[in-house]
Short mmCIF file of C-alpha atoms and ligand atoms in Angstrom, two decimals:
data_model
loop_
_atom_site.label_atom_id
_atom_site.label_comp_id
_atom_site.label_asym_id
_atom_site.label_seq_id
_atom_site.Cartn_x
_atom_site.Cartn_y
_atom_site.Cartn_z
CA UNK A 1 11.49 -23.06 8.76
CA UNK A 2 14.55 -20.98 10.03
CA UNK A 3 16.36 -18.07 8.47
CA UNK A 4 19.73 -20.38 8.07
CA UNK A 5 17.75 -23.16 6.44
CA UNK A 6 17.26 -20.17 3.70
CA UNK A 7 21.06 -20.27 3.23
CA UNK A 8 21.82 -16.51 5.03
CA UNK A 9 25.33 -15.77 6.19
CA UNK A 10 26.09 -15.50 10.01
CA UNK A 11 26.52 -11.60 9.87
CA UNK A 12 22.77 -11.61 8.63
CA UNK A 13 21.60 -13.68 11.12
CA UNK A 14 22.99 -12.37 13.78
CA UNK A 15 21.29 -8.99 13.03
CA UNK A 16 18.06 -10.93 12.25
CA UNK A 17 18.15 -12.48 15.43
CA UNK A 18 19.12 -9.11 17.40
CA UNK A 19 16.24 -7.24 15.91
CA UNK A 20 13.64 -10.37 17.26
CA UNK A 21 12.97 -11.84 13.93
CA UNK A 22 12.52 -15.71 14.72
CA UNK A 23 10.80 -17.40 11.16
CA UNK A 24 11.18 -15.71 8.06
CA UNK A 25 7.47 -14.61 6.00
CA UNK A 26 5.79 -16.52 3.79
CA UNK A 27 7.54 -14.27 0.90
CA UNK A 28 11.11 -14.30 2.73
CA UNK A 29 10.95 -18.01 2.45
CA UNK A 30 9.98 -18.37 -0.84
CA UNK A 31 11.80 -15.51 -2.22
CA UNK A 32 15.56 -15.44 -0.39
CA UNK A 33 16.48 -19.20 -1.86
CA UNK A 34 15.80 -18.16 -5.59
CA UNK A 35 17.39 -14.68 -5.11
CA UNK A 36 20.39 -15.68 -3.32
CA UNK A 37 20.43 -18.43 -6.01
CA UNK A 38 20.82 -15.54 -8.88
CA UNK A 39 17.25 -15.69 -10.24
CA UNK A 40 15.50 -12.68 -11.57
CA UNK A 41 12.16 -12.64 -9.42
CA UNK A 42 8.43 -11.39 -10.08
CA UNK A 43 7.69 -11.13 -6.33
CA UNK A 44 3.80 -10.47 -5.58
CA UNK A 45 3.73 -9.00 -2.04
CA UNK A 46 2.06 -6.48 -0.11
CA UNK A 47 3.55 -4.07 2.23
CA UNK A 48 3.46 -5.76 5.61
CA UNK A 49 4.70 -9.50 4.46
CA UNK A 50 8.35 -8.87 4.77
CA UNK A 51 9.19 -7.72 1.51
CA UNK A 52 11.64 -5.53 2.35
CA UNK A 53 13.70 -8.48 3.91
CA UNK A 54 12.90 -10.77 1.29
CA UNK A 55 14.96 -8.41 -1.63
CA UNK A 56 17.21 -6.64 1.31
CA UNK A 57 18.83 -10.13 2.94
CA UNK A 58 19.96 -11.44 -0.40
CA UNK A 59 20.92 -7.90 -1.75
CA UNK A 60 22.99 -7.67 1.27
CA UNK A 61 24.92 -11.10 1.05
CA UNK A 62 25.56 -10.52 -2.25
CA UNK A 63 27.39 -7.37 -1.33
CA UNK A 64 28.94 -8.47 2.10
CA UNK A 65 30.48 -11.96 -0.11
CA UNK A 66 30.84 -11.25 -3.89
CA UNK A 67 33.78 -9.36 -4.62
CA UNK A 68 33.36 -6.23 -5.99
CA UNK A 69 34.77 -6.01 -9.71
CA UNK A 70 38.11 -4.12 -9.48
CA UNK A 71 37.90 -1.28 -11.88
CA UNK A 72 39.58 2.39 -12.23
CA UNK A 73 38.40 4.81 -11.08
CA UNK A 74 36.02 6.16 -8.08
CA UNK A 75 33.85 3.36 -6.46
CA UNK A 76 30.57 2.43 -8.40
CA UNK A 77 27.33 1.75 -6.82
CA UNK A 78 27.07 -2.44 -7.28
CA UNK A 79 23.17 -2.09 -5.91
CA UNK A 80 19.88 -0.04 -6.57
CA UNK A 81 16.73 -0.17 -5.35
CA UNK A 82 13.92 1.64 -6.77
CA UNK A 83 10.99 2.93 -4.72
CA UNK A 84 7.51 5.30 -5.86
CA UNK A 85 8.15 7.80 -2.64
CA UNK A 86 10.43 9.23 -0.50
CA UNK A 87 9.14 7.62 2.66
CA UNK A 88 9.68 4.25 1.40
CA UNK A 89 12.93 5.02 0.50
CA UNK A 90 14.01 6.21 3.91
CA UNK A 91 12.10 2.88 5.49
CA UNK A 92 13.74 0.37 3.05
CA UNK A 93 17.61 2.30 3.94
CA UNK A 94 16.55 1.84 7.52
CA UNK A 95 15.55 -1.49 7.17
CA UNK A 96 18.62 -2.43 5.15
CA UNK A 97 20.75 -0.86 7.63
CA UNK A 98 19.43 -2.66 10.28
CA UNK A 99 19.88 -5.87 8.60
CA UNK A 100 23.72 -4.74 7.47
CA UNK A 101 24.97 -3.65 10.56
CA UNK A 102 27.46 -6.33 11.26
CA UNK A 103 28.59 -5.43 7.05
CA UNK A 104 30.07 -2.26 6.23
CA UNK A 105 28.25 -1.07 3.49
CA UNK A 106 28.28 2.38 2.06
CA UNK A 107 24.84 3.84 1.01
CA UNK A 108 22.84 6.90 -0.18
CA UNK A 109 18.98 7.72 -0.16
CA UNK A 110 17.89 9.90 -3.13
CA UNK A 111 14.91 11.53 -3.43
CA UNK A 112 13.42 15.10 -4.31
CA UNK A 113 12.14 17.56 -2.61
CA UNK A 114 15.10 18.10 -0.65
CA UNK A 115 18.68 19.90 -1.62
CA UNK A 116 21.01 17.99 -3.47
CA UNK A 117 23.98 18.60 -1.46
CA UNK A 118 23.90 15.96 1.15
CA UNK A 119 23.78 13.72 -1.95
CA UNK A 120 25.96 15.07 -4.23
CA UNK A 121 28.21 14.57 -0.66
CA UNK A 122 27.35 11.05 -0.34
CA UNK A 123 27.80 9.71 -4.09
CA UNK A 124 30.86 11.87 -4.45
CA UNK A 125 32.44 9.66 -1.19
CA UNK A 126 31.22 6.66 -3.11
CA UNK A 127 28.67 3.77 -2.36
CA UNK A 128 27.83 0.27 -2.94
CA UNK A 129 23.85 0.78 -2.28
CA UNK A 130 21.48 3.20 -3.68
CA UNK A 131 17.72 3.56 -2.84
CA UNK A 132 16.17 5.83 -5.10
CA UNK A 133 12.60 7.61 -6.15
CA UNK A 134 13.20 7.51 -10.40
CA UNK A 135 13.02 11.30 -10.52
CA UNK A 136 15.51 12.38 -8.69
CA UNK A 137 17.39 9.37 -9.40
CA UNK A 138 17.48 10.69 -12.98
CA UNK A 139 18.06 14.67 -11.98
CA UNK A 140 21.80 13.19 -11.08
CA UNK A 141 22.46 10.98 -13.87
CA UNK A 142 22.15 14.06 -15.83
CA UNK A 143 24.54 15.97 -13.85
CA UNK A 144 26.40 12.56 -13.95
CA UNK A 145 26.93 12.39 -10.16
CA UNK A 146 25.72 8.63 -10.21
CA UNK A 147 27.49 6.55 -12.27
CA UNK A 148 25.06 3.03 -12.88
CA UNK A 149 27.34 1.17 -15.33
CA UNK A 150 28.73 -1.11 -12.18
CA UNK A 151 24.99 -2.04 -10.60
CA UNK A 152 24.94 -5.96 -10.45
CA UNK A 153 21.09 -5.88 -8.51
CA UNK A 154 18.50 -4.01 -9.13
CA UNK A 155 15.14 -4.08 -7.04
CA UNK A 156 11.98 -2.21 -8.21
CA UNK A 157 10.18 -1.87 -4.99
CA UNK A 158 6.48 -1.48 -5.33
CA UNK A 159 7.02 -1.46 -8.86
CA UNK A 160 2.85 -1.07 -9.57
CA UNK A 161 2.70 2.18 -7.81
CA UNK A 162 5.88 3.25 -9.67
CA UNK A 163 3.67 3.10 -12.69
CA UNK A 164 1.10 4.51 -11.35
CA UNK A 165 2.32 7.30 -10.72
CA UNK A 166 3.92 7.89 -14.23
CA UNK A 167 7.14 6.78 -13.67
CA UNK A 168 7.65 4.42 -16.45
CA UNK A 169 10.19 6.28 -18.24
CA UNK A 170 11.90 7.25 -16.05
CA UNK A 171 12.21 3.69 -15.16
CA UNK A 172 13.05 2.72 -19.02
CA UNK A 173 15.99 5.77 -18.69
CA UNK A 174 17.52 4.36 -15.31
CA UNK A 175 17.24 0.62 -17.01
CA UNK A 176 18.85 1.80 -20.22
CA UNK A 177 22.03 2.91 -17.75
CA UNK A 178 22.56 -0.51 -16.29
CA UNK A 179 24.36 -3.24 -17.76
CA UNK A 180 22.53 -5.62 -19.54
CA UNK A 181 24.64 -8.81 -18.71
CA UNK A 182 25.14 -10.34 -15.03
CA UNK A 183 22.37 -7.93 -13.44
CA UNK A 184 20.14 -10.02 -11.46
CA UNK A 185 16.72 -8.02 -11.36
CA UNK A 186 14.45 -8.09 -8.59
CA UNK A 187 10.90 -6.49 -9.11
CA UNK A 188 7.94 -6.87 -5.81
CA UNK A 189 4.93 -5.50 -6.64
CA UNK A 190 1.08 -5.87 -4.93
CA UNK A 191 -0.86 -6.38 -8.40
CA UNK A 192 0.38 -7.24 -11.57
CA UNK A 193 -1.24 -5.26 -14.85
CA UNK A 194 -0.47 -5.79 -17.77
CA UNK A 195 2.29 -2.64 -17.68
CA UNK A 196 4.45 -5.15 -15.02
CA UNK A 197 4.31 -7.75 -16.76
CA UNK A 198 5.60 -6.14 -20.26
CA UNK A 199 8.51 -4.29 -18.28
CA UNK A 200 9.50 -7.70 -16.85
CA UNK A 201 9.33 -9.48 -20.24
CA UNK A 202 12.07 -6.05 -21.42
CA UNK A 203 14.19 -6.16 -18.64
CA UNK A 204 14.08 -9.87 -16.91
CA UNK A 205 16.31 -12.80 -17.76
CA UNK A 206 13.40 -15.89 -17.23
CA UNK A 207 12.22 -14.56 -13.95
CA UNK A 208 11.25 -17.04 -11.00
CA UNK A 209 7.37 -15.86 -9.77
CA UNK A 210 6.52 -16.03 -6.19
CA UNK A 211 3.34 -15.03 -5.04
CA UNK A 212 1.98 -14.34 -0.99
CA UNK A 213 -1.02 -12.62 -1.52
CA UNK A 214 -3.34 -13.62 -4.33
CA UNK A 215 -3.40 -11.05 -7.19
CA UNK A 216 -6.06 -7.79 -5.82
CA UNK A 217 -6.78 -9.37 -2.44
CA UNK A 218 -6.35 -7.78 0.69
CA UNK A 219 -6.23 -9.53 4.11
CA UNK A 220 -9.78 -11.22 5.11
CA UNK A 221 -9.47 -10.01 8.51
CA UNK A 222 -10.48 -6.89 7.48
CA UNK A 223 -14.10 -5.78 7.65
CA UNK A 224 -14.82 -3.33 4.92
CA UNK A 225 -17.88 -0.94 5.66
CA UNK A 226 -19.47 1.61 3.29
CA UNK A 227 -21.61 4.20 5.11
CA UNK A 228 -24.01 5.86 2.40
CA UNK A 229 -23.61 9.73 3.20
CA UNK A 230 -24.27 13.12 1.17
CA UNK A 231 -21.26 14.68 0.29
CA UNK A 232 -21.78 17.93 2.10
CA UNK A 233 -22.23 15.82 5.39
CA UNK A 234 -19.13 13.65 5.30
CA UNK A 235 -16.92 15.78 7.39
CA UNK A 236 -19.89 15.34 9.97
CA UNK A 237 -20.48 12.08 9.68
CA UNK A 238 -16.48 11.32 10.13
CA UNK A 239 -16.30 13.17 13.10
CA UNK A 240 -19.27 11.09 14.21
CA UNK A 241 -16.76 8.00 13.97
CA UNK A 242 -13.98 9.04 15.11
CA UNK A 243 -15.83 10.12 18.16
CA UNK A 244 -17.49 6.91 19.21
CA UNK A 245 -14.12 5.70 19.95
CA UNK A 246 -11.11 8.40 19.89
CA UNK A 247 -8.59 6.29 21.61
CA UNK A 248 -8.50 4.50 18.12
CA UNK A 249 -5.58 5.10 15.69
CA UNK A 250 -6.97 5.84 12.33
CA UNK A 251 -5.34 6.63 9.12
CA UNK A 252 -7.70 8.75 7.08
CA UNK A 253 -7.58 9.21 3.25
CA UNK A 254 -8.15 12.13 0.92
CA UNK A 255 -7.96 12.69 -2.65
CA UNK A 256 -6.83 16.13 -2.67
CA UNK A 257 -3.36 17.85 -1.12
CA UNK A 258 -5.56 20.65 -0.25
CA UNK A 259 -8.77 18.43 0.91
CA UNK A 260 -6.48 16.50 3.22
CA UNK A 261 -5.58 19.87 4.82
CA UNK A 262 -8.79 21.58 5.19
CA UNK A 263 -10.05 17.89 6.76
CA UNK A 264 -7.01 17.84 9.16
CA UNK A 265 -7.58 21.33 11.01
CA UNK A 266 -11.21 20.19 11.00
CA UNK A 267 -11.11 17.41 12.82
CA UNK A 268 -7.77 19.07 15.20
CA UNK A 269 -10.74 22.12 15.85
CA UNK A 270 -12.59 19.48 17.59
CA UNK A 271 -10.59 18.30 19.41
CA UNK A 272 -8.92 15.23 18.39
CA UNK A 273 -4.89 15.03 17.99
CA UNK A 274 -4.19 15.13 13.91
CA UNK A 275 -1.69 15.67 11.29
CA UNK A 276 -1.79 15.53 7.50
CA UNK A 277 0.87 14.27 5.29
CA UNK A 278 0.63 14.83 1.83
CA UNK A 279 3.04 15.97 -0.94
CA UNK A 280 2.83 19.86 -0.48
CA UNK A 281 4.44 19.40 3.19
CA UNK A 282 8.21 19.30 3.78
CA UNK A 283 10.09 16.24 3.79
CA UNK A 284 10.76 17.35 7.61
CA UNK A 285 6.99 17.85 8.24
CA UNK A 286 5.65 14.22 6.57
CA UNK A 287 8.50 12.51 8.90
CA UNK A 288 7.37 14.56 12.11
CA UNK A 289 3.65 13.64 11.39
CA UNK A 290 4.28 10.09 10.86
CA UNK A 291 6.59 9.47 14.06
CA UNK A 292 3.77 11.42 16.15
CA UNK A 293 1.45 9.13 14.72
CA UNK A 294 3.34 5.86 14.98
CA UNK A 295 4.03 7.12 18.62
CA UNK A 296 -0.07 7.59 19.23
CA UNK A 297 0.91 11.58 20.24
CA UNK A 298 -1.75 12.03 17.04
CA UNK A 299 -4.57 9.75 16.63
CA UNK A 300 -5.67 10.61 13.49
CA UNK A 301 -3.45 11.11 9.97
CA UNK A 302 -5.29 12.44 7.15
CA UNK A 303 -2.74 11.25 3.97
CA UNK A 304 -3.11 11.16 0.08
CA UNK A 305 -2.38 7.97 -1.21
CA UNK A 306 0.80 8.82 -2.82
CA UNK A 307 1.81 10.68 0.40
CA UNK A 308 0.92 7.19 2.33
CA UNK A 309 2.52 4.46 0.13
CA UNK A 310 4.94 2.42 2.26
CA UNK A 311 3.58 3.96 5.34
CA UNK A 312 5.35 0.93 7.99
CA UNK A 313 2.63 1.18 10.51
CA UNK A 314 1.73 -2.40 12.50
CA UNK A 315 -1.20 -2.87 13.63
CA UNK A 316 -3.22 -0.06 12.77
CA UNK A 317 -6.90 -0.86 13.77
CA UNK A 318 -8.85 1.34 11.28
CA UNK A 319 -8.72 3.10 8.18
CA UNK A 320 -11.14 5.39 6.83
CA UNK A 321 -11.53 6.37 3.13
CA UNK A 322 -13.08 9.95 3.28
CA UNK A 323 -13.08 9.76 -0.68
CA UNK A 324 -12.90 6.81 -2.61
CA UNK A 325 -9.93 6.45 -4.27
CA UNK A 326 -10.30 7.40 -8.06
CA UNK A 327 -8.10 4.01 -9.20
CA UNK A 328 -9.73 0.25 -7.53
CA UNK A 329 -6.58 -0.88 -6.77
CA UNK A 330 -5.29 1.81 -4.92
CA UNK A 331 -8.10 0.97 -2.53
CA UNK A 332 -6.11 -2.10 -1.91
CA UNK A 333 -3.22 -0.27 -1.09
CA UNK A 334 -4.83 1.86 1.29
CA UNK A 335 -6.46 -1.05 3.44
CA UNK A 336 -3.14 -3.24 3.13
CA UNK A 337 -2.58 -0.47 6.14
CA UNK A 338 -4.77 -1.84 8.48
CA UNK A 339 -5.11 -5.78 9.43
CA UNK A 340 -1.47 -6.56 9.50
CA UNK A 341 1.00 -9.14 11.12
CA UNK A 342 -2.79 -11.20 12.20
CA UNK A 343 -4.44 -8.23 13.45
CA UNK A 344 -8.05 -7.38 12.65
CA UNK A 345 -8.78 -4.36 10.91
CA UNK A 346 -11.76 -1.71 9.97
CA UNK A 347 -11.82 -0.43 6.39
CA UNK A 348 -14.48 2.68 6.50
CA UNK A 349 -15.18 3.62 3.12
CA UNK A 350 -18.01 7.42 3.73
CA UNK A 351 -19.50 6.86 -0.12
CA UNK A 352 -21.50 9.57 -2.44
CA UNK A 353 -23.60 9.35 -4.82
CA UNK A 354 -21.01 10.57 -7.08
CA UNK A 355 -19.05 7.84 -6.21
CA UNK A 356 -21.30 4.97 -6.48
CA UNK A 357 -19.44 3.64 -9.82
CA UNK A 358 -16.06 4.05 -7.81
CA UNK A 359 -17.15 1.92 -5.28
CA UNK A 360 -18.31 -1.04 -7.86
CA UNK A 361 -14.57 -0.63 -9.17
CA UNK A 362 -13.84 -1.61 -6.13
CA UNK A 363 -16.21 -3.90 -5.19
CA UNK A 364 -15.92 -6.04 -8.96
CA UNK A 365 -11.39 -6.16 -7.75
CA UNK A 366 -12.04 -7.28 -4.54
CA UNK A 367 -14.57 -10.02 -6.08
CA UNK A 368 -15.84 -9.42 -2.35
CA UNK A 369 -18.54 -7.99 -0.96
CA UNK A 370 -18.72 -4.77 1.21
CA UNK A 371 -20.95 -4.34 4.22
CA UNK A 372 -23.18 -1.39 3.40
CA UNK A 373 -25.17 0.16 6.53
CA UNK A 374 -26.37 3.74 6.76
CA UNK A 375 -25.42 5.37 9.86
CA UNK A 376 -28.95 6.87 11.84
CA UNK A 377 -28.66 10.64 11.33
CA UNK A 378 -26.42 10.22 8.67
CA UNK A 379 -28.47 9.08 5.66
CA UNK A 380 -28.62 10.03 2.46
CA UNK A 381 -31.27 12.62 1.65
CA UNK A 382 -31.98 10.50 -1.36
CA UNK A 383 -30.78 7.02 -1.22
CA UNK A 384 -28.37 5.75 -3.33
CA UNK A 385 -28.19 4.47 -6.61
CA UNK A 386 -25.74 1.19 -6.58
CA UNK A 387 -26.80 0.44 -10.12
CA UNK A 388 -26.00 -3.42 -11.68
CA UNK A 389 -22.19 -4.57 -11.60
CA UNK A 390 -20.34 -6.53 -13.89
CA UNK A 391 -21.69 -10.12 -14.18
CA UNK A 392 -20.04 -13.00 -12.52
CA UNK A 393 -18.49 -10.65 -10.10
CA UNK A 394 -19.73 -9.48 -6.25
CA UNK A 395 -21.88 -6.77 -6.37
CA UNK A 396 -23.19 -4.38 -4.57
CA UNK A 397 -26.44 -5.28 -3.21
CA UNK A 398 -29.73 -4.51 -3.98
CA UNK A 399 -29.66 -0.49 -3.62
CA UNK A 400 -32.65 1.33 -3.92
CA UNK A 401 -33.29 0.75 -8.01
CA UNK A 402 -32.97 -3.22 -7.11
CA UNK A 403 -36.02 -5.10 -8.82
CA UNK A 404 -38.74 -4.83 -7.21
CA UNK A 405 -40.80 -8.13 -7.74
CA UNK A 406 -39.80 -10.90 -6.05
CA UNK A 407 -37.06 -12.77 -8.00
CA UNK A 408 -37.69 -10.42 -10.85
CA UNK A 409 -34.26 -9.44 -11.42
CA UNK A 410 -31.87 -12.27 -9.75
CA UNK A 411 -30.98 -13.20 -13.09
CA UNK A 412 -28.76 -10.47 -13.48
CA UNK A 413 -28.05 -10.32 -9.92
CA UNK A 414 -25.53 -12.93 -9.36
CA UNK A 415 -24.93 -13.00 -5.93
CA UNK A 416 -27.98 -12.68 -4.76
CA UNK A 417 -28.37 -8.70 -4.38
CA UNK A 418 -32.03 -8.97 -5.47
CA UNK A 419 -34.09 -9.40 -2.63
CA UNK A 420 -32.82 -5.42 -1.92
CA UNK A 421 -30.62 -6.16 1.25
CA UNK A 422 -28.94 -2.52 1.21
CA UNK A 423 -27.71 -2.34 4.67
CA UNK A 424 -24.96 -4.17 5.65
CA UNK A 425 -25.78 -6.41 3.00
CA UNK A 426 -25.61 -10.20 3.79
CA UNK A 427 -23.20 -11.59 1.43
CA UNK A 428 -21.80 -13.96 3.91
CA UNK A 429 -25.06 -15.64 4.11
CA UNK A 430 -26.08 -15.32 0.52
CA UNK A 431 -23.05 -16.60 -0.83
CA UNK A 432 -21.97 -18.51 1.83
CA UNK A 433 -18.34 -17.38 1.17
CA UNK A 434 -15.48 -16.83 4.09
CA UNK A 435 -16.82 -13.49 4.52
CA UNK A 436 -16.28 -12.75 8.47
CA UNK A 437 -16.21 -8.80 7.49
CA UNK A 438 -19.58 -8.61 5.84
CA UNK A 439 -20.94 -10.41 9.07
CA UNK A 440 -19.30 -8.76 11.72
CA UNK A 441 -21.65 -5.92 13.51
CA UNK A 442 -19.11 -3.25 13.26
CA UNK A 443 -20.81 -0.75 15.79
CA UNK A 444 -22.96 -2.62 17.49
CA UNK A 445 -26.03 -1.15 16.15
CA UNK A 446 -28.03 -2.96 13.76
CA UNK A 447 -26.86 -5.99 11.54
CA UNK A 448 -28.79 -6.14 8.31
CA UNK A 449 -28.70 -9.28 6.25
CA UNK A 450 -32.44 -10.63 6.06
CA UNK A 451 -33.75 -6.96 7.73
CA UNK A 452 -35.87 -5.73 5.61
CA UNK A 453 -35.30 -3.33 2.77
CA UNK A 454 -35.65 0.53 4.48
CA UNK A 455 -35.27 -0.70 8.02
CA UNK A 456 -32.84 2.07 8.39
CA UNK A 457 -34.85 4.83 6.84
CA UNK A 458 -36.54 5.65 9.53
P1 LIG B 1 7.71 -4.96 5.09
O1 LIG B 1 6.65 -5.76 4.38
O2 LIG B 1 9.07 -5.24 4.54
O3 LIG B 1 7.37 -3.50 5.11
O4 LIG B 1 7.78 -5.49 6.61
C1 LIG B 1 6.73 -5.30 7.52
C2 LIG B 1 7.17 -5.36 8.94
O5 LIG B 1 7.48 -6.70 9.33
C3 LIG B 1 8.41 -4.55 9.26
O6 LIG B 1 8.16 -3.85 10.45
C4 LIG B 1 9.50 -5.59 9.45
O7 LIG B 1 10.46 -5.13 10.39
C5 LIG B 1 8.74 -6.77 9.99
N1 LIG B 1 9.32 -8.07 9.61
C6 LIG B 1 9.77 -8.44 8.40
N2 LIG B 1 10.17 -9.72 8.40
C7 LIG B 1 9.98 -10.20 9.65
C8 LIG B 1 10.19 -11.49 10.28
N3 LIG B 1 10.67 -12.53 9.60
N4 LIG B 1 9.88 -11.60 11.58
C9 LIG B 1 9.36 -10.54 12.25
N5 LIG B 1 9.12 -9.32 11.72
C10 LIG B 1 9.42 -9.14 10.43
#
């Protein structure tokens, strides 16, 4: 399939073609028909499939070709896109300028943290694009420097981690300011709770779904590895990993602003290239870190999640979650970094006690299983307890507390957990599912499945 057969005007692709793009993804080709059609669209996509394309071509066309509505007055912003974070609003205005270029289309970026004068600036000159975060969004609708009675497309972009991170009403304030009639709405989102799917239902004339990734799933080129460690010795045990191979690029995650600091000049003190990017730092600082990164000058970037959402990075080879991450899906979102465009990728998750029901979460979304191998020197002073999951769902397997008497407890162990495989448990061979990551030796070491129950307690 080509990107004319989708029904794109020649100034689109030309710029398509100039920037190397040959076929149009999976969600460009399914999406860009029904939205250049008019449709409302529930788009399920990940970052990484093209989504950006798949609202921006359509957006674009209908700006470059429908006339604009001749009104009084100063010119009205016809488009908005909505994003959770400021980085993802700066990528999607690149990306839309990119694919504009041969258009002449006025635009602003608005987002906080930043002085509003540049905007003010820009929205005073007038535009027919907006990307906006909701909160600062709404700080100039109060001040009434935006003016969203004219928008005719509206995209929510990412619209699950909008909600995530509490910006519902804001949302429901920016909606209330549109018109009702002839707005075609637009929402992408990786997962679809129950919150999406009420807004849509609100705001969505009969919306066409589309769907790349199945609902929760992330790419199954990615192996996912759990090393069991003691909290106190995490920061050890990561530098452990990130020394066996330091030429590799790693993202690493933290829960904490502060955590992702402290972990940052800890790793830099030995040695190895890092920055951190989390909400405390400067918009000027988070951009710095992530074109040093992108550009390999760092190797390692220790992020928050809401610090890394939209993070455009291809081809990163690992990922390492220092902490769990407190909500299952986000877990998703963090891996949907690594294992891109084909690529294989590592997803390290370093797991505590303390975080044994986290990683169940995780493991119960997924409905895969995790390889779970200690690391020699690195084990737990006193194993892990995994604890039963959810029935009907992968589990983790065996653990320490698994039933001890042959068969005894693979009733409740439905995928086979019971025979008390703990390291780098087999559930490619138990199950027998498409589960290259569980199999794959990630270090070389030791490969579990069928080992016997402490063969790494040694
Ligand atoms: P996105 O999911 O929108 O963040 O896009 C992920 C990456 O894929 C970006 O770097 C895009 O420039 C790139 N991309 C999007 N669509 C295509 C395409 N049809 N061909 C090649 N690259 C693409």
């Amino acid at each position: 399939m080509s990107f004319e057969s989708l029904g794109l005007a020649p100034f689109l692709l030309r710029a398509l073609s100039e920037q190397g793009y040959e076929t149009p993804t999976p969600i460009q080709q399914q999406a860009i028909p029904l939205a250049l059609a008019g449709h409302d669209l529930l788009a399920g996509a990940q970052t990484g499939t093209g989504k950006t394309a798949a609202f921006g071509l359509p957006l674009l066309q209908h700006l470059g070709t429908a006339p604009q509505a001749v009104g009084h007055g100063p010119r009205k912003p016809r488009a908005l896109v909505l994003t959770p974070t400021r980085e993802l609003a700066t990528q999607v205005h690149d990306s839309l300028r990119g694919y504009g270029k041969h258009l002449r289309i006025p635009s602003a970026v608005i987002y906080g943290g930043v002085g509003m004068g540049n905007q003010l600036d820009t929205l005073r000159r007038g535009v027919d694009l907006v990307i906006a975060c909701p909160g600062r969004l709404i700080d100039h609708i109060e001040r009434r420097s935006v003016d969203l009675s004219g928008i005719e497309i509206l995209v929510l972009d990412e619209a699950d981690r909008m909600l995530d991170m509490g910006f519902l009403p804001s949302i429901k304030r920016i909606l209330a300011k549109l018109p009702k009639q002839n707005r075609q709405t637009l929402l992408f989102s990786a997962t679809f709770p129950d919150s999406i799917k009420q807004l849509a239902m609100e705001f969505m004339r009969h919306p066409r779904e589309v769907q790349v990734t199945p609902q929760n799933t992330v790419a199954e080129k990615i192996a996912h590895r759990v090393h069991p460690v003691d909290g106190g010795r995490k920061r050890e045990l990561l530098l452990h990993l990130l020394a066996q191979d330091a030429r590799v690029q790693t993202l690493v995650f933290a829960r904490t602003k502060h955590g992702s600091d402290k972990l940052a000049t800890f790793i830099e003190k030995a040695g190895i290239q890092t920055a951190a990017i989390h909400g405390n730092k400067s918009q000027g600082q988070r951009m710095r870190a992530l074109s040093d990164f992108k550009a390999g000058k760092v190797k390692v970037l220790v992020a928050t999640d809401i610090a890394a959402r939209g993070i455009d990075i291809d081809q990163l080879p690992r990922v390492i979650n220092f902490d769990l991450p407190m909500v299952a899906e986000d877990y998703v979102h963090r891996i949907g970094r690594t294992g891109r465009n084909g690529s294989t990728g590592e997803a390290i998750s370093l797991v505590a006690q303390d975080e044994a029901k986290l990683l169940r979460a995780i493991v119960r979304m997924l409905n895969r299983d995790m390889d779970i191998r200690d690391v020699p020197g690195f084990e737990p002073q006193v194993p892990i307890r995994w604890g039963n999951s959810a029935p009907g769902k992968a589990e983790i397997p065996g653990g320490e507390r698994a039933p001890r008497k042959p068969g005894g407890g693979r009733g409740r162990r439905p995928h086979g957990g019971g025979d008390g495989q703990r390291h780098a448990h087999a559930g490619a061979k138990t199950h027998g599912g498409p589960r290259e990551g569980a199999r794959k030796p990630a270090d070389g070491r030791r490969r579990g499945g069928g080992g016997p129950r402490r063969d790494a307690q040694r």
